[in-house]
Tab-separated table of N, CA and C in Angstrom:
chain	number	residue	atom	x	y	z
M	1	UNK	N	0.820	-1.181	0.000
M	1	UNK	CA	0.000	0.000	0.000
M	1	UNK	C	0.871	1.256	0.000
M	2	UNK	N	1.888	1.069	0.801
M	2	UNK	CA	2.884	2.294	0.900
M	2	UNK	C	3.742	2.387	-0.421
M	3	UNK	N	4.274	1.534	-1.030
M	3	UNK	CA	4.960	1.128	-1.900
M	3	UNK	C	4.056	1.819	-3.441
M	4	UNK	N	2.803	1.478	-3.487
M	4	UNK	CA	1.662	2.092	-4.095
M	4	UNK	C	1.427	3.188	-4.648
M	5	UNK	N	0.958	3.900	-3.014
M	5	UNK	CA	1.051	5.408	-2.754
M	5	UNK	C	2.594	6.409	-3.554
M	6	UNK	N	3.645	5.596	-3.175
M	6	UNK	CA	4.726	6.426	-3.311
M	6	UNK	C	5.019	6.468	-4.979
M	7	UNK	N	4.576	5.226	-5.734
M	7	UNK	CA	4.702	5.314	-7.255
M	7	UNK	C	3.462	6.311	-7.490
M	8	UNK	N	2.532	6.517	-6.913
M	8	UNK	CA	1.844	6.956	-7.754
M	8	UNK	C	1.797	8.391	-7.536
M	9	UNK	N	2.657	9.176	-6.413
M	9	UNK	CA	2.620	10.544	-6.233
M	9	UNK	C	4.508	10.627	-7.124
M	10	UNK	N	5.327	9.861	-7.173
M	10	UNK	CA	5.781	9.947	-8.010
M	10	UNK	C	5.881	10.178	-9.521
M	11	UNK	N	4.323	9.530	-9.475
M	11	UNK	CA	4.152	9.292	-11.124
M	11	UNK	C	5.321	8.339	-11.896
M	12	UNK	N	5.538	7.150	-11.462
M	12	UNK	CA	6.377	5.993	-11.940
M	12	UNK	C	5.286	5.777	-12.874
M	13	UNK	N	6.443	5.236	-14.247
M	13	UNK	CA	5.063	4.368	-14.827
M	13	UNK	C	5.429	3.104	-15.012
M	14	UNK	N	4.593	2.223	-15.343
M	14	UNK	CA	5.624	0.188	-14.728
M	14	UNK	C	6.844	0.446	-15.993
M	15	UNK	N	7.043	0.665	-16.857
M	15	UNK	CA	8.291	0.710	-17.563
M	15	UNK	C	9.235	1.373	-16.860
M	16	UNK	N	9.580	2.376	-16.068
M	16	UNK	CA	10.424	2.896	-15.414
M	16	UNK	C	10.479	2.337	-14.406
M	17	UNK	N	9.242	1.639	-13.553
M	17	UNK	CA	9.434	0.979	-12.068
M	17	UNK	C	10.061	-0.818	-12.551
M	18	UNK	N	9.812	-0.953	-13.842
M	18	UNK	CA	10.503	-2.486	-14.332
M	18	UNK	C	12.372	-1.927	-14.056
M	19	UNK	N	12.397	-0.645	-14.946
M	19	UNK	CA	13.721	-0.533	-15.455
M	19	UNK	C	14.492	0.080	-13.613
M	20	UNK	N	13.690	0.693	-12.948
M	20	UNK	CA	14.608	0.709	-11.362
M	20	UNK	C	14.653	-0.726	-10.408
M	21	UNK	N	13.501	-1.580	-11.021
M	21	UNK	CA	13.646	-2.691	-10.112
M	21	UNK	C	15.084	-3.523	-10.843
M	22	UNK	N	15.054	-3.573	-12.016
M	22	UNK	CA	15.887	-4.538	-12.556
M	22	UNK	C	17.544	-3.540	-12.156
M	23	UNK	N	17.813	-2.289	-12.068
M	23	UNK	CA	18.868	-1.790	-11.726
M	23	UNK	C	18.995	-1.717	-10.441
M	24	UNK	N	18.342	-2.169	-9.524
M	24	UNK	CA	18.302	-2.109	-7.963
M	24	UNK	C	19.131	-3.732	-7.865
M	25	UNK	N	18.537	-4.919	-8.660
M	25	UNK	CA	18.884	-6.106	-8.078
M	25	UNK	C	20.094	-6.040	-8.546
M	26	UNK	N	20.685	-5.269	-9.739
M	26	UNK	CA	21.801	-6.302	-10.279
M	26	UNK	C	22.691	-5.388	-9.414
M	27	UNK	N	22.674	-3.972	-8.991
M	27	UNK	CA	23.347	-2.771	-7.957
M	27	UNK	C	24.065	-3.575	-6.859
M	28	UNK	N	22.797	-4.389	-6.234
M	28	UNK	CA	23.048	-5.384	-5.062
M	28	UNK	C	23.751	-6.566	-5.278
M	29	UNK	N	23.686	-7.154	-6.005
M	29	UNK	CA	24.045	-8.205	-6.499
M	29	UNK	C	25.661	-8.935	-6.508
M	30	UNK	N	26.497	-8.057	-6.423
M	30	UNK	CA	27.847	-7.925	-6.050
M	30	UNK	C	27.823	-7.692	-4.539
M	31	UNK	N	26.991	-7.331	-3.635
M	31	UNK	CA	27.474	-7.208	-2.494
M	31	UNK	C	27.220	-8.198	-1.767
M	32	UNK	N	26.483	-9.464	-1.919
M	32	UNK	CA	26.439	-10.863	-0.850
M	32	UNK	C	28.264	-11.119	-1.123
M	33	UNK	N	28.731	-11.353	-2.339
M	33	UNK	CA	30.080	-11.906	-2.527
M	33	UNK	C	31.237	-10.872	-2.005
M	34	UNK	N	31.168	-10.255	-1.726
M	34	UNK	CA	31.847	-8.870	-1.083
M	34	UNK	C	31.910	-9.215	0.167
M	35	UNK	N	30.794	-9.203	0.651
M	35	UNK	CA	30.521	-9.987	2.287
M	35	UNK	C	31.274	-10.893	2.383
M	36	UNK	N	30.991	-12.328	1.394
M	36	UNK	CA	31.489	-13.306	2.174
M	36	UNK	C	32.846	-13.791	2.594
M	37	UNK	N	33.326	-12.458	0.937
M	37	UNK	CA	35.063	-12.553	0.666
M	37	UNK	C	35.233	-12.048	1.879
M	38	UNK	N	35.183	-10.811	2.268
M	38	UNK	CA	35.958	-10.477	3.759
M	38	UNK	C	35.554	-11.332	4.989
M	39	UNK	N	34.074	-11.972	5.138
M	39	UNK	CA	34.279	-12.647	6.151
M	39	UNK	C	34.988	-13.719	6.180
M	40	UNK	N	35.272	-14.294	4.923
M	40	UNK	CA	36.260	-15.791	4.566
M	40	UNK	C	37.387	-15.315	4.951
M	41	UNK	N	37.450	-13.600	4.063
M	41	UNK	CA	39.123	-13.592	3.742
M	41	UNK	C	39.787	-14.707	2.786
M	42	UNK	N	38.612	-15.004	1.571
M	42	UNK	CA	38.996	-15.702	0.543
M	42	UNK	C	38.531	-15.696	-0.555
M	43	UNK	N	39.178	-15.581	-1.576
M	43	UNK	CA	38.036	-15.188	-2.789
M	43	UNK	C	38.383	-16.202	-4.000
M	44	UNK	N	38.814	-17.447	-3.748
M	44	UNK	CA	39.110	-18.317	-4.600
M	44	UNK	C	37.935	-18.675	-5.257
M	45	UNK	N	36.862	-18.349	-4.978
M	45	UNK	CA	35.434	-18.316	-5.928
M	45	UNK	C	35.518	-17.301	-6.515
M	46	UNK	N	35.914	-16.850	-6.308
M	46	UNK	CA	35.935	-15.289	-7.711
M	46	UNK	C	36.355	-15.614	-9.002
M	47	UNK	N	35.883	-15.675	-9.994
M	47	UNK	CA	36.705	-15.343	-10.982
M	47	UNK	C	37.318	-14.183	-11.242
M	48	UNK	N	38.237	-14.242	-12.355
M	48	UNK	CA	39.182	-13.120	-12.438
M	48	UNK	C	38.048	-12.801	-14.067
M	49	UNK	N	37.676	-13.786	-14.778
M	49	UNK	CA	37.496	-13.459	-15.947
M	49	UNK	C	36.127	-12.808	-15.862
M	50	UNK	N	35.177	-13.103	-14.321
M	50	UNK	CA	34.024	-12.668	-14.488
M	50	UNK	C	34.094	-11.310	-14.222
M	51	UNK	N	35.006	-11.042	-13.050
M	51	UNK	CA	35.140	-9.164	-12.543
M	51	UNK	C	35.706	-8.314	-13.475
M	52	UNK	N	36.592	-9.131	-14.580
M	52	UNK	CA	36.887	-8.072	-15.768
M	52	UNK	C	35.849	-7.692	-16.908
M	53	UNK	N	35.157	-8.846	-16.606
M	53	UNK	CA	33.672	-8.508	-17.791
M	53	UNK	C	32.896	-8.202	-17.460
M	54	UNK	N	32.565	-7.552	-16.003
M	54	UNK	CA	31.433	-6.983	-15.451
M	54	UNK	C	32.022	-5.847	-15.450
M	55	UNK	N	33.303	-5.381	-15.440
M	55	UNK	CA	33.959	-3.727	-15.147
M	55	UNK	C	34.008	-3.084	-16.892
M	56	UNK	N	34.392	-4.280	-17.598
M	56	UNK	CA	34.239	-4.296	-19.100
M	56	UNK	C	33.362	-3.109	-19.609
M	57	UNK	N	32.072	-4.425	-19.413
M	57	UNK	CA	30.753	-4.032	-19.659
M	57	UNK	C	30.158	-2.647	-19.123
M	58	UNK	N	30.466	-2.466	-17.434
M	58	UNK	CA	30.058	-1.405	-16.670
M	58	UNK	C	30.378	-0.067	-17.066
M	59	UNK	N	31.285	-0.497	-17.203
M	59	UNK	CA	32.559	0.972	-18.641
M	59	UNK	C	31.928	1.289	-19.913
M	60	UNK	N	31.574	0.101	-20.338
M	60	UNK	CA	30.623	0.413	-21.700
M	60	UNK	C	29.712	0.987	-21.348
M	61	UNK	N	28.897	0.566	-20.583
M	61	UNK	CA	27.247	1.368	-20.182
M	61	UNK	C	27.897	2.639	-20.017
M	62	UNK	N	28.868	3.464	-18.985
M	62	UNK	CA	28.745	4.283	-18.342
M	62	UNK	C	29.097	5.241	-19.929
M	63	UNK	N	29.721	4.623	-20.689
M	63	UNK	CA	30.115	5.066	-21.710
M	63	UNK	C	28.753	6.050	-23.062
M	64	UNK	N	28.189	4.756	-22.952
M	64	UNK	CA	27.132	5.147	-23.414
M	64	UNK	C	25.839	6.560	-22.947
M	65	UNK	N	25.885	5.871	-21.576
M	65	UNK	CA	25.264	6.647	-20.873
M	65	UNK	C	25.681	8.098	-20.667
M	66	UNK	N	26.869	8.434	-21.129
M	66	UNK	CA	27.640	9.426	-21.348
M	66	UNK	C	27.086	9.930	-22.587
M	67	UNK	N	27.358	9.079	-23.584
M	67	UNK	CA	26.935	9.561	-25.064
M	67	UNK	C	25.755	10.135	-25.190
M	68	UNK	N	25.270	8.944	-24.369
M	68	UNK	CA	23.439	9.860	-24.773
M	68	UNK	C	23.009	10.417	-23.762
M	69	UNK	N	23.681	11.574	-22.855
M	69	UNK	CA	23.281	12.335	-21.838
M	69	UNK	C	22.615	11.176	-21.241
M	70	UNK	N	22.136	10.338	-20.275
M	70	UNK	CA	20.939	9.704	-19.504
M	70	UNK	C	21.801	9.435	-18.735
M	71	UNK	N	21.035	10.133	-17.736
M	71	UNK	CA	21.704	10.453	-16.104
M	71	UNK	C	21.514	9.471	-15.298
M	72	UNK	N	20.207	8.680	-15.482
M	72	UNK	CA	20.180	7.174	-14.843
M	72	UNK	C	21.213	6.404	-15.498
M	73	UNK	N	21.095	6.420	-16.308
M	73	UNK	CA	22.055	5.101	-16.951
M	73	UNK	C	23.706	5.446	-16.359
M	74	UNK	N	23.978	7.119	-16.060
M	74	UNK	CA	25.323	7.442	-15.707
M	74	UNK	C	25.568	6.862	-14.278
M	75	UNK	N	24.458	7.539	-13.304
M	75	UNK	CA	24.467	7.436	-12.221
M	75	UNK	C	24.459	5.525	-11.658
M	76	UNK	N	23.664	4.589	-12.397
M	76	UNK	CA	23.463	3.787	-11.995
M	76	UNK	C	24.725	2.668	-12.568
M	77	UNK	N	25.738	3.160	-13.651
M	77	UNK	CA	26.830	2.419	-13.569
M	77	UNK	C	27.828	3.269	-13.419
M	78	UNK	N	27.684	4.298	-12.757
M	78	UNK	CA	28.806	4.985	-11.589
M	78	UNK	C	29.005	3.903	-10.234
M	79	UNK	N	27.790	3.998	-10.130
M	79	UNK	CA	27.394	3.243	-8.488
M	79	UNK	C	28.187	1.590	-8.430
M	80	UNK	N	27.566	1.007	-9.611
M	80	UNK	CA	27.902	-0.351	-10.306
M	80	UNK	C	29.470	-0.303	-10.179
M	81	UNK	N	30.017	0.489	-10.670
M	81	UNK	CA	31.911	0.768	-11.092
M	81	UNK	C	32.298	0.708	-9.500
M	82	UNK	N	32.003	1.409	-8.593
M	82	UNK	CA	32.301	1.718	-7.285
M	82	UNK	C	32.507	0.293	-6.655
M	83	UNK	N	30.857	-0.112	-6.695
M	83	UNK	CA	30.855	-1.855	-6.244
M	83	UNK	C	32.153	-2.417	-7.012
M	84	UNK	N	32.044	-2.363	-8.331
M	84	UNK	CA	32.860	-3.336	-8.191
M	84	UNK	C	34.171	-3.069	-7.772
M	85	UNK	N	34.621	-1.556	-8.217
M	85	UNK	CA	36.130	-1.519	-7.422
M	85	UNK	C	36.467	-1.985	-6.279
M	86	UNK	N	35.399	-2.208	-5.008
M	86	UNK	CA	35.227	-2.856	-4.132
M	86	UNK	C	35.577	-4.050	-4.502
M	87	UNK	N	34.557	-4.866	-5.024
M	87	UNK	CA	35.217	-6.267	-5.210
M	87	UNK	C	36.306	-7.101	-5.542
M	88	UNK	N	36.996	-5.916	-6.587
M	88	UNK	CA	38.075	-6.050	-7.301
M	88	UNK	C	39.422	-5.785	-5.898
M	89	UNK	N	38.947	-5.073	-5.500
M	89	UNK	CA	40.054	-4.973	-4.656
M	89	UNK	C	40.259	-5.858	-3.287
M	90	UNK	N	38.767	-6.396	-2.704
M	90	UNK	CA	38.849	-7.331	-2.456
M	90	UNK	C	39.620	-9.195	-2.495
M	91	UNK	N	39.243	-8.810	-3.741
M	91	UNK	CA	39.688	-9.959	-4.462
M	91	UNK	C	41.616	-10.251	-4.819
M	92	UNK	N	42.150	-8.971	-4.885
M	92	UNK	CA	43.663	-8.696	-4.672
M	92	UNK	C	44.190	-8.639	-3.350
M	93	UNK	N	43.426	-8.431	-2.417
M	93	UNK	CA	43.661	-8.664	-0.686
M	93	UNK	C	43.873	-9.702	-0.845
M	94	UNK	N	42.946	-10.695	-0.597
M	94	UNK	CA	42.376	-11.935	-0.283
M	94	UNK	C	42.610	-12.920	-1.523
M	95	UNK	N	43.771	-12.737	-2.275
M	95	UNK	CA	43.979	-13.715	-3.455
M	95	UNK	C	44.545	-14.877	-3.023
């Protein structure tokens, strides 16, 4: 009901509330493995080939998102780049 209320004094419309839900999970999505690396203090589950193709990719978006002025798309693989520098650096601690 609250959740409701707040799209609709927002004025979300479900294409924009699809496109923040789907950039909310994948935002998060790097941080369970972030967790577990420092609580292990091991990141031998990491790949090396997957964190270079998610920073790859994240670079491309932000790239784009550059090109075509869209400030979500900047802001939301700014945020993405951050995480992963986190992880990445994680992952060079704890190699």
């Amino acid at each position: 009901m609250v959740f409701a209320t707040i799209i609709r004094v927002m004025n979300i419309d479900t294409i924009t509330l699809v496109g923040l839900s789907a950039t909310t999970c994948i935002l998060i999505s790097q941080i369970p493995e972030i967790l577990r690396a420092l609580k292990l203090k091991e990141t031998r589950d990491l790949s090396w080939g997957m964190i270079v193709l998610l920073i790859v990719g994240t670079v491309l978006w932000l790239i784009y998102g550059l090109l075509k002025t869209d400030n979500i798309i900047i802001l939301a693989n700014s945020i993405m780049l951050a995480i992963l520098a986190v992880l990445l650096s994680v992952k060079v601690r704890y190699k």
